[in-house]
XYZ file of C-alpha atoms in Angstrom:
311
model
C -138.161 26.565 50.016
C -138.168 23.001 51.280
C -140.742 20.423 52.343
C -144.328 19.858 51.253
C -145.928 22.674 53.268
C -145.326 25.224 50.517
C -146.140 22.808 47.666
C -149.732 24.060 47.056
C -148.591 27.685 46.802
C -145.735 26.786 44.447
C -148.005 24.621 42.283
C -150.625 27.370 42.100
C -148.007 29.962 41.107
C -146.717 27.704 38.334
C -150.245 27.061 37.061
C -150.882 30.802 36.931
C -147.728 31.271 34.880
C -148.831 28.473 32.559
C -152.246 30.081 32.031
C -150.640 33.468 31.428
C -148.040 32.467 28.851
C -146.448 29.403 27.260
C -143.924 29.251 24.416
C -144.584 32.852 23.470
C -148.380 32.482 23.521
C -150.521 34.928 25.474
C -152.954 34.381 28.362
C -155.951 32.054 28.223
C -159.380 33.387 29.178
C -160.034 31.285 32.273
C -160.380 31.192 36.051
C -157.834 29.058 37.870
C -157.218 27.988 41.463
C -154.540 25.326 42.086
C -155.666 22.406 39.873
C -159.205 23.686 39.219
C -159.503 25.488 35.887
C -162.651 26.963 34.354
C -162.299 27.943 30.688
C -164.617 30.473 29.079
C -165.276 32.284 25.828
C -167.619 34.903 24.436
C -168.495 32.622 21.520
C -168.426 28.837 20.965
C -165.485 29.333 18.601
C -163.500 31.285 21.181
C -164.302 28.716 23.851
C -163.088 25.884 21.612
C -159.882 27.818 20.842
C -159.241 28.343 24.570
C -159.832 24.650 25.235
C -157.425 23.610 22.479
C -154.786 26.028 23.762
C -155.233 24.778 27.335
C -154.794 21.136 26.315
C -151.724 22.073 24.280
C -150.125 23.743 27.289
C -150.796 20.740 29.500
C -149.161 18.497 26.892
C -146.194 20.861 26.458
C -145.511 20.822 30.211
C -146.027 17.091 30.689
C -149.256 17.506 32.645
C -152.403 15.402 32.342
C -156.087 16.021 33.020
C -158.368 13.447 34.622
C -161.059 12.984 31.965
C -163.594 11.670 34.489
C -163.393 14.994 36.349
C -163.703 17.149 33.233
C -166.867 18.746 31.867
C -167.162 20.270 28.407
C -169.463 22.891 26.861
C -171.676 23.475 29.892
C -174.186 26.314 30.283
C -173.778 26.086 34.062
C -170.548 25.495 35.966
C -169.878 24.685 39.615
C -166.557 26.273 40.517
C -165.009 26.911 43.944
C -168.294 26.608 45.806
C -170.228 28.817 43.408
C -172.453 28.291 40.387
C -171.821 30.374 37.280
C -174.304 30.648 34.408
C -175.499 33.254 31.920
C -177.528 35.072 34.593
C -174.647 35.560 37.020
C -172.947 33.960 40.006
C -174.676 32.393 42.997
C -173.572 30.234 45.893
C -173.725 26.486 45.458
C -176.086 24.714 47.846
C -173.152 22.622 49.053
C -171.491 25.847 50.195
C -174.520 27.254 51.981
C -175.371 23.869 53.510
C -171.860 23.631 54.950
C -172.367 26.994 56.662
C -175.891 26.227 57.863
C -174.845 22.887 59.367
C -171.872 24.284 61.278
C -172.237 23.780 65.051
C -171.797 26.671 67.448
C -168.078 27.351 68.005
C -166.522 26.390 71.312
C -163.444 28.606 71.117
C -161.959 31.492 69.143
C -160.256 29.171 66.678
C -163.549 27.592 65.613
C -165.207 31.018 65.492
C -162.452 32.351 63.218
C -163.004 29.402 60.889
C -166.716 30.199 60.710
C -166.074 33.897 60.086
C -163.503 33.027 57.432
C -166.128 30.959 55.649
C -168.527 33.906 55.839
C -165.893 36.239 54.393
C -165.648 34.024 51.322
C -169.371 34.441 50.598
C -169.671 38.053 51.802
C -170.004 39.493 48.279
C -173.384 37.742 48.038
C -174.788 38.976 51.368
C -175.718 42.674 51.678
C -176.130 42.972 55.457
C -173.630 40.392 56.669
C -171.417 42.898 58.492
C -174.277 43.923 60.741
C -175.195 40.345 61.606
C -171.654 39.210 62.398
C -170.668 42.263 64.486
C -171.068 40.521 67.892
C -168.991 37.599 66.594
C -166.252 39.906 65.309
C -166.108 41.550 68.717
C -165.701 38.180 70.415
C -162.471 37.301 68.555
C -160.622 40.423 69.684
C -157.373 39.542 71.497
C -158.333 41.306 74.733
C -161.834 39.795 74.899
C -162.424 36.530 76.738
C -164.405 33.928 74.791
C -167.753 33.675 76.577
C -170.609 32.495 74.351
C -173.976 33.978 75.332
C -177.441 34.360 73.823
C -176.454 37.439 71.774
C -173.674 35.506 70.072
C -176.010 32.586 69.474
C -178.564 34.852 67.809
C -175.868 36.460 65.646
C -174.561 33.009 64.702
C -178.045 31.898 63.653
C -178.671 35.129 61.764
C -175.441 34.731 59.776
C -176.430 31.223 58.744
C -179.882 32.426 57.688
C -178.338 35.160 55.539
C -175.998 32.658 53.922
C -178.988 30.528 53.033
C -180.654 33.519 51.334
C -177.609 34.877 49.513
C -178.046 37.062 46.442
C -177.495 36.268 42.784
C -174.739 38.554 41.479
C -174.894 39.662 37.873
C -171.850 39.460 35.618
C -169.823 42.636 35.262
C -170.207 44.148 31.804
C -168.098 47.260 31.060
C -170.569 48.278 28.340
C -173.450 48.682 30.818
C -173.982 51.706 33.108
C -172.281 51.284 36.492
C -173.662 52.565 39.791
C -171.871 52.611 43.145
C -174.100 53.137 46.180
C -172.419 54.005 49.481
C -173.483 54.774 53.026
C -172.029 55.085 56.505
C -173.120 54.821 60.116
C -171.294 55.371 63.419
C -170.129 51.754 63.190
C -169.242 50.991 59.580
C -169.259 51.811 55.881
C -170.939 49.902 53.090
C -170.999 49.878 49.307
C -172.911 48.112 46.564
C -171.669 47.942 42.977
C -174.495 47.543 40.460
C -175.460 47.696 36.812
C -178.324 50.000 35.839
C -180.629 48.155 33.452
C -184.161 48.569 32.124
C -186.447 45.566 32.628
C -190.106 45.751 31.615
C -189.827 49.542 31.199
C -188.540 49.898 34.749
C -185.020 50.936 35.744
C -183.415 48.441 38.089
C -180.051 48.074 39.790
C -178.624 44.557 39.505
C -175.934 43.914 42.151
C -172.459 42.934 41.003
C -170.938 42.757 44.490
C -171.549 43.913 48.056
C -168.856 45.101 50.464
C -168.712 46.525 53.977
C -166.175 47.278 56.688
C -166.200 48.181 60.362
C -164.845 51.543 61.452
C -161.796 51.854 63.653
C -162.199 53.541 67.024
C -160.784 56.852 65.744
C -163.039 56.796 62.689
C -166.105 56.350 64.870
C -165.383 59.799 66.291
C -165.693 61.425 62.855
C -168.566 63.783 62.160
C -171.324 62.088 60.155
C -170.434 63.941 56.946
C -166.843 62.721 57.324
C -168.035 59.150 57.823
C -170.171 59.463 54.706
C -167.132 60.793 52.852
C -165.076 57.884 54.136
C -167.756 55.529 52.821
C -167.376 57.066 49.363
C -163.573 57.017 49.484
C -163.448 53.439 50.780
C -166.151 52.159 48.440
C -164.576 53.560 45.281
C -161.126 52.243 46.143
C -162.537 48.878 47.195
C -164.018 48.451 43.690
C -161.086 50.133 41.941
C -160.618 47.334 39.393
C -164.164 47.924 38.120
C -164.303 51.721 38.345
C -160.933 52.988 37.177
C -161.070 54.247 33.571
C -164.877 53.888 33.602
C -167.687 56.419 33.857
C -170.045 55.632 36.727
C -172.721 57.116 38.961
C -172.144 57.547 42.677
C -175.326 57.376 44.765
C -175.297 58.788 48.293
C -177.944 59.934 50.745
C -175.672 62.730 52.039
C -176.448 65.887 50.048
C -173.227 67.626 51.154
C -171.145 65.056 49.288
C -172.699 66.059 45.947
C -170.751 69.309 46.067
C -167.639 67.899 47.727
C -167.116 64.937 45.387
C -168.906 66.271 42.308
C -167.005 67.074 39.084
C -167.520 70.811 39.633
C -166.553 70.765 43.288
C -165.512 74.067 44.750
C -164.498 73.334 48.306
C -163.398 76.847 49.357
C -162.852 75.748 52.928
C -166.195 73.993 53.330
C -164.512 70.595 53.362
C -161.171 71.085 54.986
C -158.845 68.302 56.042
C -159.671 64.711 55.270
C -162.677 65.391 53.007
C -160.556 67.656 50.823
C -157.798 65.043 50.644
C -160.272 62.287 49.733
C -161.882 64.451 47.034
C -158.463 65.220 45.564
C -157.449 61.555 45.670
C -160.596 60.510 43.782
C -160.009 62.918 40.897
C -158.425 60.078 38.913
C -161.908 58.534 38.638
C -164.653 59.703 36.288
C -168.050 59.812 37.987
C -171.116 61.907 38.673
C -172.665 62.198 42.111
C -176.392 61.745 42.604
C -178.235 62.396 45.843
C -180.871 59.827 46.760
C -183.279 59.738 49.662
C -182.162 57.790 52.701
C -185.244 55.596 52.393
C -184.053 54.576 48.907
C -180.586 53.625 50.130
C -181.563 50.449 51.953
C -178.886 48.184 50.478
C -175.801 50.214 51.345
C -177.435 51.406 54.557
C -177.877 47.865 55.851
C -174.231 47.175 55.100
C -173.040 49.982 57.338
C -175.434 49.711 60.289
C -173.617 47.796 62.983
C -175.250 47.193 66.356
C -173.622 48.548 69.479
C -171.640 45.778 71.163
C -171.450 46.166 74.914
C -168.018 45.207 76.308
C -168.239 42.120 78.476
């Protein structure tokens, strides 16, 4: 590869290798993106050891750190547009302000930039997919860019949601995990949470939100199939958290309790795609719990996309 265009990607790849191993030493507990590195540790001693190892690797490779841009032993860290502390991860005000202050796009290129920014913060916003649906429709190749009042309202709504983004709790494999899924004729949604007891009340603390629009063929599925797709998509979307872990699956579709439950006995009641999805998910260890639709507001809002009239 030649020229400077690929330099950032090459530099980032080399930094990842450096953080993973150096002179026979193993990986450092850190988050890294290009030249931004955030070191961590479960204890002050571990954090100090990671810092010493990091500085050694920089020295061994002839790299230097700008001391004026370094921070040490902080309880709160600003990293890649987000703030990380002991409570969890939230969006930095500089990130949300940048979204809120964006002017209305004048072409598809500017709209894609705005939607790309929203995608970066989507884990913090439970009903973003619903709000941005008219904007997603507008960037389709066969749709002419004509900005109207519906797009303006969706644009404003997206910025409001970004300004009220959620605090996401840190993932802890020792705490109970709950995945809540739902589906509508327009999309599927999932919310990964920890089940905790606070003041003698059981609460679900969100770890991440996710949602996706359905393809045209998927919109023709029966509702039970769409609900099954929501389960299949949601579990695989959060695979890195759920594989080799025991978790609860919450759904407001009672039929899925039998289809995806550990004692499922399909016997022809879930032929075709539902049977294939249930078989595919057997590598996971989970129990299925039916919840009332009125209690499934989070995942429900992720999947409910408004009808977009072709224009």
